[in-house]
Amino acid sequence: MIREAPAMTVRNNLGELLNEIQYRGDSVMITKSGKPIAALIDIELFERLRRLDENFAKLPKNSKHLG
């Protein structure tokens, strides 16, 4: 589940939010003045995203869409 939390709430409840992420697999979208600014996600998801980003960076810059 992705939940939204203002930065102040995250600051005041970081330990509890980390437990929700670690043990329940939740994610937290952090907002500031109502706008999304960051996210807390579990480490497995972060590692998958990091690998995808690395693989994407290796793609040729000028490749044309096939099809």
PDB file of C-alpha atoms in Angstrom:
ATOM      1  CA  MET A   1       0.000   0.000   0.000  1.00  0.00           C
ATOM      2  CA  ILE A   2       1.235   3.505  -0.797  1.00  0.00           C
ATOM      3  CA  ARG A   3       0.346   6.056   1.789  1.00  0.00           C
ATOM      4  CA  GLU A   4       0.837   9.798   1.742  1.00  0.00           C
ATOM      5  CA  ALA A   5       2.340  11.663   4.684  1.00  0.00           C
ATOM      6  CA  PRO A   6       3.423  15.252   5.213  1.00  0.00           C
ATOM      7  CA  ALA A   7       7.138  15.764   5.918  1.00  0.00           C
ATOM      8  CA  MET A   8       6.417  16.786   9.519  1.00  0.00           C
ATOM      9  CA  THR A   9       4.505  13.554  10.132  1.00  0.00           C
ATOM     10  CA  VAL A  10       7.398  11.561   8.683  1.00  0.00           C
ATOM     11  CA  ARG A  11       9.833  13.454  10.892  1.00  0.00           C
ATOM     12  CA  ASN A  12       7.761  12.787  14.007  1.00  0.00           C
ATOM     13  CA  ASN A  13       6.958   9.134  13.213  1.00  0.00           C
ATOM     14  CA  LEU A  14       9.959   7.878  11.262  1.00  0.00           C
ATOM     15  CA  GLY A  15      10.468   4.739  13.354  1.00  0.00           C
ATOM     16  CA  GLU A  16       6.844   3.665  12.990  1.00  0.00           C
ATOM     17  CA  LEU A  17       6.869   4.368   9.248  1.00  0.00           C
ATOM     18  CA  LEU A  18      10.077   2.376   8.792  1.00  0.00           C
ATOM     19  CA  ASN A  19       8.453  -0.579  10.562  1.00  0.00           C
ATOM     20  CA  GLU A  20       5.448  -0.367   8.224  1.00  0.00           C
ATOM     21  CA  ILE A  21       7.791  -0.367   5.235  1.00  0.00           C
ATOM     22  CA  GLN A  22      10.001  -3.165   6.510  1.00  0.00           C
ATOM     23  CA  TYR A  23       7.384  -5.540   7.868  1.00  0.00           C
ATOM     24  CA  ARG A  24       4.262  -4.776   5.803  1.00  0.00           C
ATOM     25  CA  GLY A  25       5.854  -3.769   2.521  1.00  0.00           C
ATOM     26  CA  ASP A  26       4.138  -0.381   2.547  1.00  0.00           C
ATOM     27  CA  SER A  27       5.543   2.704   0.834  1.00  0.00           C
ATOM     28  CA  VAL A  28       5.237   6.325   1.939  1.00  0.00           C
ATOM     29  CA  MET A  29       5.010   9.279  -0.412  1.00  0.00           C
ATOM     30  CA  ILE A  30       6.300  12.304   1.484  1.00  0.00           C
ATOM     31  CA  THR A  31       4.645  15.626   0.755  1.00  0.00           C
ATOM     32  CA  LYS A  32       5.570  19.207   1.507  1.00  0.00           C
ATOM     33  CA  SER A  33       2.911  21.882   1.124  1.00  0.00           C
ATOM     34  CA  GLY A  34       0.719  19.186  -0.417  1.00  0.00           C
ATOM     35  CA  LYS A  35       3.196  18.337  -3.197  1.00  0.00           C
ATOM     36  CA  PRO A  36       5.064  15.011  -3.469  1.00  0.00           C
ATOM     37  CA  ILE A  37       8.801  15.472  -2.801  1.00  0.00           C
ATOM     38  CA  ALA A  38      10.179  12.036  -1.914  1.00  0.00           C
ATOM     39  CA  ALA A  39       9.264   8.462  -1.086  1.00  0.00           C
ATOM     40  CA  LEU A  40      10.211   5.847   1.465  1.00  0.00           C
ATOM     41  CA  ILE A  41      10.271   2.362  -0.062  1.00  0.00           C
ATOM     42  CA  ASP A  42      11.589  -1.001   1.047  1.00  0.00           C
ATOM     43  CA  ILE A  43      15.139  -1.883   0.112  1.00  0.00           C
ATOM     44  CA  GLU A  44      14.143  -4.678  -2.306  1.00  0.00           C
ATOM     45  CA  LEU A  45      12.076  -2.270  -4.400  1.00  0.00           C
ATOM     46  CA  PHE A  46      14.854   0.310  -4.242  1.00  0.00           C
ATOM     47  CA  GLU A  47      17.407  -2.228  -5.505  1.00  0.00           C
ATOM     48  CA  ARG A  48      15.120  -3.246  -8.395  1.00  0.00           C
ATOM     49  CA  LEU A  49      14.624   0.392  -9.364  1.00  0.00           C
ATOM     50  CA  ARG A  50      18.363   1.042  -9.132  1.00  0.00           C
ATOM     51  CA  ARG A  51      19.113  -1.881 -11.457  1.00  0.00           C
ATOM     52  CA  LEU A  52      16.462  -0.723 -13.931  1.00  0.00           C
ATOM     53  CA  ASP A  53      17.957   2.770 -13.880  1.00  0.00           C
ATOM     54  CA  GLU A  54      21.458   1.390 -14.481  1.00  0.00           C
ATOM     55  CA  ASN A  55      20.224  -0.756 -17.381  1.00  0.00           C
ATOM     56  CA  PHE A  56      18.302   2.157 -18.869  1.00  0.00           C
ATOM     57  CA  ALA A  57      21.423   4.329 -18.700  1.00  0.00           C
ATOM     58  CA  LYS A  58      23.278   1.715 -20.781  1.00  0.00           C
ATOM     59  CA  LEU A  59      20.785   1.918 -23.663  1.00  0.00           C
ATOM     60  CA  PRO A  60      21.946   3.749 -26.772  1.00  0.00           C
ATOM     61  CA  LYS A  61      20.861   7.370 -26.671  1.00  0.00           C
ATOM     62  CA  ASN A  62      19.827   7.600 -30.344  1.00  0.00           C
ATOM     63  CA  SER A  63      18.020   4.297 -30.785  1.00  0.00           C
ATOM     64  CA  LYS A  64      14.877   4.477 -32.929  1.00  0.00           C
ATOM     65  CA  HIS A  65      11.646   2.825 -31.876  1.00  0.00           C
ATOM     66  CA  LEU A  66      11.213  -0.515 -33.601  1.00  0.00           C
ATOM     67  CA  GLY A  67       7.853  -1.408 -35.020  1.00  0.00           C
TER      68      GLY A  67
END
